[in-house]
mmCIF file of C-alpha atoms in Angstrom:
data_model
loop_
_atom_site.group_PDB
_atom_site.id
_atom_site.type_symbol
_atom_site.label_atom_id
_atom_site.label_comp_id
_atom_site.label_asym_id
_atom_site.label_seq_id
_atom_site.Cartn_x
_atom_site.Cartn_y
_atom_site.Cartn_z
ATOM 1 C CA MET A 1 17.128 0.517 39.942
ATOM 2 C CA THR A 2 17.942 -2.185 36.943
ATOM 3 C CA PRO A 3 18.987 0.089 33.799
ATOM 4 C CA PRO A 4 16.743 -0.788 30.565
ATOM 5 C CA ASP A 5 18.471 -2.824 28.136
ATOM 6 C CA ALA A 6 19.593 -0.788 25.090
ATOM 7 C CA ASN A 7 19.797 -3.733 23.019
ATOM 8 C CA ALA A 8 15.906 -4.819 24.240
ATOM 9 C CA THR A 9 13.440 -4.540 21.506
ATOM 10 C CA THR A 10 10.217 -4.375 23.516
ATOM 11 C CA GLU A 11 8.995 -1.991 26.514
ATOM 12 C CA PRO A 12 9.082 -4.143 29.922
ATOM 13 C CA SER A 13 5.976 -2.780 31.492
ATOM 14 C CA THR A 14 3.829 -3.382 28.599
ATOM 15 C CA GLY A 15 5.873 -5.657 25.393
ATOM 16 C CA ARG A 16 5.214 -3.138 22.988
ATOM 17 C CA PRO A 17 8.111 -2.406 20.793
ATOM 18 C CA ARG A 18 10.431 0.397 21.695
ATOM 19 C CA PRO A 19 10.889 3.547 19.160
ATOM 20 C CA GLY A 20 13.706 2.394 16.869
ATOM 21 C CA SER A 21 13.419 -0.975 17.333
ATOM 22 C CA GLN A 22 13.216 -4.085 15.034
ATOM 23 C CA ALA A 23 9.662 -4.582 15.202
ATOM 24 C CA GLU A 24 8.678 -0.501 14.647
ATOM 25 C CA GLN A 25 11.153 -0.299 11.925
ATOM 26 C CA SER A 26 8.922 -3.575 10.520
ATOM 27 C CA SER A 27 6.151 -1.563 9.952
ATOM 28 C CA ALA A 28 7.741 0.553 7.491
ATOM 29 C CA THR A 29 7.661 -2.000 5.155
ATOM 30 C CA ASN A 30 4.697 -3.739 6.554
ATOM 31 C CA HIS A 31 2.131 -2.245 3.937
ATOM 32 C CA HIS A 32 -0.942 -3.200 5.336
ATOM 33 C CA ALA A 33 0.166 -2.855 9.376
ATOM 34 C CA LEU A 34 -2.149 -0.868 11.925
ATOM 35 C CA SER A 35 0.550 -0.274 14.907
ATOM 36 C CA ALA A 36 -0.226 -0.198 18.283
ATOM 37 C CA GLU A 37 0.959 3.236 18.491
ATOM 38 C CA THR A 38 -1.390 4.342 15.880
ATOM 39 C CA ILE A 39 -4.217 2.972 18.228
ATOM 40 C CA ASP A 40 -2.782 4.261 21.342
ATOM 41 C CA ARG A 41 -2.791 8.145 19.979
ATOM 42 C CA MET A 42 -6.669 7.259 19.368
ATOM 43 C CA GLY A 43 -7.249 6.081 22.948
ATOM 44 C CA GLU A 44 -8.451 9.432 24.038
ATOM 45 C CA ASP A 45 -11.351 8.950 21.577
ATOM 46 C CA ARG A 46 -14.424 7.737 23.884
ATOM 47 C CA ASP A 47 -16.187 6.514 21.331
ATOM 48 C CA PHE A 48 -12.840 4.694 19.965
ATOM 49 C CA VAL A 49 -13.074 0.729 20.712
ATOM 50 C CA THR A 50 -9.651 -0.093 21.467
ATOM 51 C CA ALA A 51 -10.616 -4.038 21.163
ATOM 52 C CA LEU A 52 -11.940 -3.293 17.871
ATOM 53 C CA ALA A 53 -8.987 -1.781 16.597
ATOM 54 C CA ARG A 54 -6.183 -4.281 18.178
ATOM 55 C CA GLY A 55 -8.458 -6.943 16.129
ATOM 56 C CA LEU A 56 -8.054 -5.468 13.121
ATOM 57 C CA ALA A 57 -4.173 -4.868 13.218
ATOM 58 C CA VAL A 58 -3.878 -8.296 13.953
ATOM 59 C CA LEU A 59 -5.726 -9.731 10.768
ATOM 60 C CA LEU A 60 -4.020 -6.917 8.671
ATOM 61 C CA SER A 61 -0.970 -8.229 9.894
ATOM 62 C CA LEU A 62 -1.425 -11.431 8.626
ATOM 63 C CA SER A 63 -2.511 -10.527 5.356
ATOM 64 C CA ASP A 64 1.354 -8.805 4.325
ATOM 65 C CA LYS A 65 2.940 -12.042 5.393
ATOM 66 C CA ARG A 66 3.611 -15.256 2.869
ATOM 67 C CA ARG A 67 3.814 -17.420 5.995
ATOM 68 C CA ARG A 68 1.908 -18.704 8.897
ATOM 69 C CA MET A 69 2.983 -16.732 12.221
ATOM 70 C CA SER A 70 2.662 -18.107 16.086
ATOM 71 C CA ILE A 71 0.861 -15.470 18.642
ATOM 72 C CA ALA A 72 4.133 -14.260 19.769
ATOM 73 C CA GLN A 73 5.182 -12.771 16.182
ATOM 74 C CA VAL A 74 1.749 -11.399 15.622
ATOM 75 C CA SER A 75 2.623 -9.350 18.694
ATOM 76 C CA HIS A 76 5.815 -8.482 17.990
ATOM 77 C CA LEU A 77 5.105 -7.305 14.451
ATOM 78 C CA THR A 78 1.660 -5.221 15.812
ATOM 79 C CA GLY A 79 3.381 -3.752 18.619
ATOM 80 C CA ILE A 80 0.169 -5.634 20.599
ATOM 81 C CA PRO A 81 0.795 -7.305 24.264
ATOM 82 C CA ARG A 82 0.705 -11.126 23.364
ATOM 83 C CA ALA A 83 -2.444 -11.436 25.613
ATOM 84 C CA ALA A 84 -4.104 -9.208 23.831
ATOM 85 C CA ALA A 85 -2.953 -10.614 20.215
ATOM 86 C CA ARG A 86 -3.823 -13.736 21.702
ATOM 87 C CA ARG A 87 -7.584 -12.770 21.993
ATOM 88 C CA SER A 88 -8.127 -11.496 19.090
ATOM 89 C CA LEU A 89 -6.669 -14.055 17.222
ATOM 90 C CA HIS A 90 -9.124 -16.484 19.076
ATOM 91 C CA THR A 91 -12.147 -14.520 18.343
ATOM 92 C CA LEU A 92 -10.902 -14.671 14.527
ATOM 93 C CA GLU A 93 -10.738 -17.994 14.713
ATOM 94 C CA LYS A 94 -14.305 -18.396 16.139
ATOM 95 C CA LEU A 95 -15.829 -16.174 13.609
ATOM 96 C CA GLY A 96 -13.653 -17.747 10.626
ATOM 97 C CA PHE A 97 -11.451 -15.152 9.484
ATOM 98 C CA VAL A 98 -8.382 -17.478 10.595
ATOM 99 C CA ALA A 99 -7.397 -20.905 11.334
ATOM 100 C CA ILE A 100 -4.652 -22.141 13.310
ATOM 101 C CA ASP A 101 -2.286 -25.188 12.474
ATOM 102 C CA ASP A 102 -0.960 -27.734 14.474
ATOM 103 C CA ALA A 103 2.518 -26.196 15.065
ATOM 104 C CA ARG A 104 -0.309 -23.163 16.628
ATOM 105 C CA ARG A 105 0.555 -20.880 13.873
ATOM 106 C CA PHE A 106 -2.327 -18.699 12.424
ATOM 107 C CA TYR A 107 -3.063 -17.891 8.918
ATOM 108 C CA LEU A 108 -6.076 -16.229 6.864
ATOM 109 C CA ARG A 109 -9.029 -18.131 5.630
ATOM 110 C CA PRO A 110 -10.991 -17.607 2.490
ATOM 111 C CA ARG A 111 -13.790 -15.520 4.485
ATOM 112 C CA VAL A 112 -11.621 -12.545 4.992
ATOM 113 C CA LEU A 113 -12.361 -11.929 0.562
ATOM 114 C CA SER A 114 -15.767 -11.039 1.686
ATOM 115 C CA PHE A 115 -14.387 -7.708 2.855
ATOM 116 C CA SER A 116 -12.351 -6.718 -0.826
ATOM 117 C CA HIS A 117 -15.383 -8.011 -2.749
ATOM 118 C CA ALA A 118 -17.837 -6.035 -0.960
ATOM 119 C CA TYR A 119 -15.549 -2.853 -1.459
ATOM 120 C CA LEU A 120 -14.727 -3.842 -5.071
ATOM 121 C CA SER A 121 -18.448 -4.659 -6.243
ATOM 122 C CA SER A 122 -19.613 -1.466 -5.023
ATOM 123 C CA SER A 123 -16.960 0.788 -6.110
ATOM 124 C CA THR A 124 -17.804 2.897 -8.919
ATOM 125 C CA VAL A 125 -14.179 3.582 -10.072
ATOM 126 C CA ALA A 126 -13.101 -0.035 -10.199
ATOM 127 C CA VAL A 127 -16.043 -1.274 -11.803
ATOM 128 C CA LEU A 128 -15.575 1.554 -14.401
ATOM 129 C CA ALA A 129 -12.377 1.222 -15.028
ATOM 130 C CA GLN A 130 -11.958 -2.729 -15.510
ATOM 131 C CA PRO A 131 -13.114 -2.505 -19.225
ATOM 132 C CA ILE A 132 -10.651 -0.038 -19.863
ATOM 133 C CA LEU A 133 -8.103 -1.038 -18.199
ATOM 134 C CA ASP A 134 -8.789 -4.228 -20.473
ATOM 135 C CA ARG A 135 -8.470 -2.190 -23.516
ATOM 136 C CA LEU A 136 -5.430 -0.375 -22.696
ATOM 137 C CA GLY A 137 -3.559 -3.096 -21.720
ATOM 138 C CA GLU A 138 -4.512 -5.225 -24.671
ATOM 139 C CA SER A 139 -3.359 -2.222 -27.160
ATOM 140 C CA LEU A 140 -0.081 -1.946 -25.632
ATOM 141 C CA ARG A 141 0.289 -5.002 -24.463
ATOM 142 C CA GLU A 142 1.411 -4.293 -21.311
ATOM 143 C CA SER A 143 0.239 -4.391 -17.815
ATOM 144 C CA CYS A 144 -2.277 -2.136 -16.685
ATOM 145 C CA SER A 145 -3.366 -1.107 -13.408
ATOM 146 C CA LEU A 146 -5.477 1.448 -11.606
ATOM 147 C CA ALA A 147 -4.905 2.729 -7.639
ATOM 148 C CA MET A 148 -6.297 5.358 -5.578
ATOM 149 C CA LEU A 149 -4.181 7.455 -2.780
ATOM 150 C CA ASP A 150 -5.372 6.367 0.737
ATOM 151 C CA GLY A 151 -3.716 7.988 3.642
ATOM 152 C CA ASP A 152 -0.083 8.059 3.234
ATOM 153 C CA GLN A 153 -0.315 4.718 0.770
ATOM 154 C CA ILE A 154 -1.766 3.468 -2.507
ATOM 155 C CA VAL A 155 -4.068 0.639 -3.079
ATOM 156 C CA TYR A 156 -4.284 -0.996 -6.095
ATOM 157 C CA LEU A 157 -8.397 -1.539 -7.184
ATOM 158 C CA ALA A 158 -8.078 -3.147 -10.446
ATOM 159 C CA ARG A 159 -5.691 -4.107 -13.238
ATOM 160 C CA SER A 160 -5.870 -5.489 -16.714
ATOM 161 C CA SER A 161 -7.752 -8.805 -17.499
ATOM 162 C CA THR A 162 -4.608 -9.836 -19.584
ATOM 163 C CA SER A 163 -1.452 -8.676 -16.912
ATOM 164 C CA ARG A 164 1.484 -10.067 -17.353
ATOM 165 C CA ILE A 165 2.243 -9.101 -13.584
ATOM 166 C CA MET A 166 4.211 -11.919 -11.928
ATOM 167 C CA SER A 167 5.012 -9.350 -8.593
ATOM 168 C CA PRO A 168 2.679 -9.913 -5.634
ATOM 169 C CA ALA A 169 3.308 -6.188 -4.866
ATOM 170 C CA LEU A 170 1.141 -5.211 -7.377
ATOM 171 C CA ASN A 171 -1.808 -7.560 -6.920
ATOM 172 C CA VAL A 172 -4.997 -5.629 -6.509
ATOM 173 C CA GLY A 173 -6.046 -4.854 -3.050
ATOM 174 C CA ARG A 174 -2.178 -4.549 -2.193
ATOM 175 C CA ARG A 175 -0.977 -1.156 -0.239
ATOM 176 C CA LEU A 176 1.984 0.534 -0.979
ATOM 177 C CA PRO A 177 3.592 3.408 -0.179
ATOM 178 C CA ALA A 178 3.437 6.390 -2.112
ATOM 179 C CA TYR A 179 6.847 7.866 -1.878
ATOM 180 C CA CYS A 180 8.099 4.756 -4.329
ATOM 181 C CA THR A 181 5.615 4.466 -6.720
ATOM 182 C CA SER A 182 4.863 6.055 -10.060
ATOM 183 C CA ILE A 183 1.127 6.217 -9.226
ATOM 184 C CA GLY A 184 1.816 7.715 -5.672
ATOM 185 C CA HIS A 185 3.930 10.616 -7.098
ATOM 186 C CA VAL A 186 1.372 11.703 -9.673
ATOM 187 C CA LEU A 187 -1.169 12.014 -7.079
ATOM 188 C CA LEU A 188 1.030 13.559 -4.314
ATOM 189 C CA ALA A 189 1.660 16.152 -7.261
ATOM 190 C CA HIS A 190 -1.604 17.290 -7.039
ATOM 191 C CA LEU A 191 -2.481 17.352 -3.150
ATOM 192 C CA PRO A 192 -2.774 21.065 -2.007
ATOM 193 C CA PRO A 193 0.534 22.376 -0.772
ATOM 194 C CA ASP A 194 -0.483 21.942 2.811
ATOM 195 C CA GLU A 195 -1.356 18.674 2.491
ATOM 196 C CA PHE A 196 2.036 17.862 0.763
ATOM 197 C CA GLN A 197 3.977 19.156 3.232
ATOM 198 C CA ALA A 198 2.008 17.487 5.956
ATOM 199 C CA TYR A 199 2.970 14.340 4.437
ATOM 200 C CA LEU A 200 6.832 15.008 4.189
ATOM 201 C CA ALA A 201 6.610 15.854 7.861
ATOM 202 C CA ARG A 202 5.276 12.250 8.505
ATOM 203 C CA VAL A 203 5.935 9.513 6.174
ATOM 204 C CA ARG A 204 8.918 7.046 7.055
ATOM 205 C CA PHE A 205 10.811 6.587 4.151
ATOM 206 C CA HIS A 206 12.430 3.036 3.673
ATOM 207 C CA PRO A 207 15.484 2.114 1.058
ATOM 208 C CA TYR A 208 13.628 -0.585 -0.670
ATOM 209 C CA THR A 209 16.780 -0.248 -3.512
ATOM 210 C CA GLU A 210 19.330 1.949 -4.212
ATOM 211 C CA HIS A 211 16.843 4.111 -6.066
ATOM 212 C CA THR A 212 14.332 4.901 -3.256
ATOM 213 C CA PRO A 213 13.724 8.377 -2.565
ATOM 214 C CA VAL A 214 14.605 8.525 1.318
ATOM 215 C CA THR A 215 14.526 12.019 1.700
ATOM 216 C CA PRO A 216 11.923 14.984 1.446
ATOM 217 C CA GLU A 217 14.128 16.961 -1.108
ATOM 218 C CA ARG A 218 14.476 13.837 -3.834
ATOM 219 C CA LEU A 219 10.938 13.188 -3.027
ATOM 220 C CA SER A 220 9.996 17.024 -3.563
ATOM 221 C CA ALA A 221 11.859 16.917 -6.926
ATOM 222 C CA ILE A 222 10.036 13.687 -8.163
ATOM 223 C CA VAL A 223 6.782 15.124 -7.484
ATOM 224 C CA LYS A 224 7.653 18.579 -9.235
ATOM 225 C CA ALA A 225 8.589 16.855 -12.548
ATOM 226 C CA ALA A 226 5.762 14.894 -12.027
ATOM 227 C CA ARG A 227 3.371 17.820 -12.175
ATOM 228 C CA GLU A 228 5.424 19.595 -14.822
ATOM 229 C CA LYS A 229 5.152 16.705 -17.073
ATOM 230 C CA GLY A 230 1.595 15.563 -16.552
ATOM 231 C CA TYR A 231 2.770 11.413 -15.990
ATOM 232 C CA ALA A 232 5.381 10.349 -13.454
ATOM 233 C CA TYR A 233 7.814 8.092 -14.237
ATOM 234 C CA ALA A 234 9.603 5.664 -11.583
ATOM 235 C CA SER A 235 12.549 2.887 -12.416
ATOM 236 C CA GLN A 236 13.340 0.131 -9.427
ATOM 237 C CA LEU A 237 12.380 2.534 -6.657
ATOM 238 C CA MET A 238 10.712 -0.832 -5.247
ATOM 239 C CA GLU A 239 12.161 -4.038 -7.039
ATOM 240 C CA THR A 240 14.742 -4.265 -9.487
ATOM 241 C CA ARG A 241 13.927 -4.413 -13.307
ATOM 242 C CA LEU A 242 10.641 -3.073 -12.294
ATOM 243 C CA CYS A 243 9.687 0.378 -14.228
ATOM 244 C CA THR A 244 6.021 2.115 -14.765
ATOM 245 C CA LEU A 245 5.198 5.085 -15.762
ATOM 246 C CA ALA A 246 1.648 6.489 -14.515
ATOM 247 C CA VAL A 247 -1.125 9.299 -15.513
ATOM 248 C CA PRO A 248 -3.651 10.696 -13.377
ATOM 249 C CA VAL A 249 -7.480 10.554 -13.144
ATOM 250 C CA ARG A 250 -9.574 13.224 -12.764
ATOM 251 C CA ASP A 251 -13.737 13.156 -12.323
ATOM 252 C CA ALA A 252 -16.253 15.195 -14.360
ATOM 253 C CA GLY A 253 -15.535 17.765 -11.481
ATOM 254 C CA GLY A 254 -11.627 17.951 -11.987
ATOM 255 C CA HIS A 255 -10.802 16.649 -8.960
ATOM 256 C CA TYR A 256 -7.669 14.097 -8.926
ATOM 257 C CA VAL A 257 -8.968 10.847 -7.784
ATOM 258 C CA ALA A 258 -6.875 7.865 -9.227
ATOM 259 C CA GLY A 259 -4.239 7.087 -11.270
ATOM 260 C CA ILE A 260 -3.476 4.671 -14.032
ATOM 261 C CA ASN A 261 0.023 2.960 -14.573
ATOM 262 C CA VAL A 262 1.480 1.038 -17.259
ATOM 263 C CA ILE A 263 4.448 -1.922 -15.891
ATOM 264 C CA ALA A 264 7.645 -2.679 -17.616
ATOM 265 C CA GLN A 265 8.857 -6.225 -15.198
ATOM 266 C CA GLY A 266 11.540 -7.789 -16.519
ATOM 267 C CA ARG A 267 13.114 -5.260 -18.602
ATOM 268 C CA LEU A 268 14.600 -1.324 -17.972
ATOM 269 C CA MET A 269 13.001 0.839 -19.919
ATOM 270 C CA SER A 270 13.948 5.194 -19.781
ATOM 271 C CA ASP A 271 11.573 7.671 -18.964
ATOM 272 C CA ALA A 272 11.545 8.887 -22.694
ATOM 273 C CA GLU A 273 10.935 5.538 -24.149
ATOM 274 C CA MET A 274 8.005 4.696 -21.499
ATOM 275 C CA ALA A 275 6.701 8.291 -22.220
ATOM 276 C CA GLU A 276 6.981 8.200 -26.092
ATOM 277 C CA ARG A 277 5.266 4.620 -26.284
ATOM 278 C CA PHE A 278 2.665 5.093 -23.392
ATOM 279 C CA PHE A 279 1.536 8.523 -22.763
ATOM 280 C CA LEU A 280 -1.054 9.563 -24.673
ATOM 281 C CA PRO A 281 -3.085 6.027 -24.895
ATOM 282 C CA MET A 282 -2.940 6.243 -21.130
ATOM 283 C CA GLN A 283 -3.786 9.769 -21.049
ATOM 284 C CA ASP A 284 -6.757 9.119 -23.345
ATOM 285 C CA ALA A 285 -7.931 6.366 -21.194
ATOM 286 C CA ALA A 286 -7.693 8.430 -17.909
ATOM 287 C CA PHE A 287 -9.649 10.984 -19.941
ATOM 288 C CA GLU A 288 -12.565 8.395 -20.767
ATOM 289 C CA LEU A 289 -12.488 7.158 -17.226
ATOM 290 C CA GLY A 290 -12.895 10.488 -15.630
ATOM 291 C CA ALA A 291 -15.335 11.472 -17.893
ATOM 292 C CA LEU A 292 -17.485 8.468 -16.329
ATOM 293 C CA LEU A 293 -16.845 9.734 -12.693
ATOM 294 C CA LEU A 294 -19.207 12.135 -11.124
ATOM 295 C CA PRO A 295 -18.014 14.672 -8.392
#
C-alpha cells in the first residue's frame, strides 16, 4: 500500500483537510467558519440535517472573504467535499443568496442581509444600546461599540453612529475571537469558573500580532486582571496601533450580557490613559443600558 503523503492537505478518501493542514489552520482565523469537523461531530443526532449545515457552512465561508471564491476554494476553506460544496453553492445561487461570475467564482448577494436585519431589528439589547452608544461616542469623540459573547467568539451588534472606525474587523455583525478582544476579556472574566476552564481547554490560539495572548496561562492572567479592575484593556492584540477598553453590561437581574468598548485606532494609548479618560463615562453608559434590560 502506498503510504499517505505527509505534505497533503486533504484526506484522500474524503477530500477533507488533514488535521494541522493549511485548510484546518485557516479556520482558526476565519471567524465565521463552520467546519466540516464540527458538522461531523453532530452526525449522530438523528434530527440533525447535514445538508442544511453544509449549506450554512458554505454561506459563512463566503461571508469572511473580501474576494470571490471558486468551488475548490470553498471546499478547501470549509473542509466540505467538492461535490457537496458545489450542490450547496448551486442551491444558494438559485435562492438568490449568492451569484456566480464569468470566471465561475461565487460571491454573496444583498439578500443575505435579511438574516442580520431580522436579528438586529428584534434584538432588544442592540436597539436599546444604539442611542446610548451614540451619546457616548459623541461625548468621548471616539468610536464605541457593543458586542455579546456567542460561543467562543464575540459578535458586534451596534456601534456609535459617529464612529470613525476604519477597520473592517470591527463592523456590526463581525465575529472575533474572545481571547484577543477587550470585550471578550471582560465577558470571559465573569463566566462561571467551570465554563471558563472548559473554554481554555478547547480554544485554539492564533498569534495575530506579537502581543496576542496564545497560552491559557497568559489569557487567564489577563482575564483575572479584568475581573479585578472592572474593565479590560487590549493593545495591539489583533491589529497594530489599535487599542480598546471595555466594560461589561449587566441586565436588571445582574447577569453579564454584553460589553461596551471604546476604540483608539491609529495611535497607542496606555491602560492608565484610557482608563482615566474613558472608564467612568463608559461605566455610566453600561449602567444605563443594563437598567433597561430585563433578566
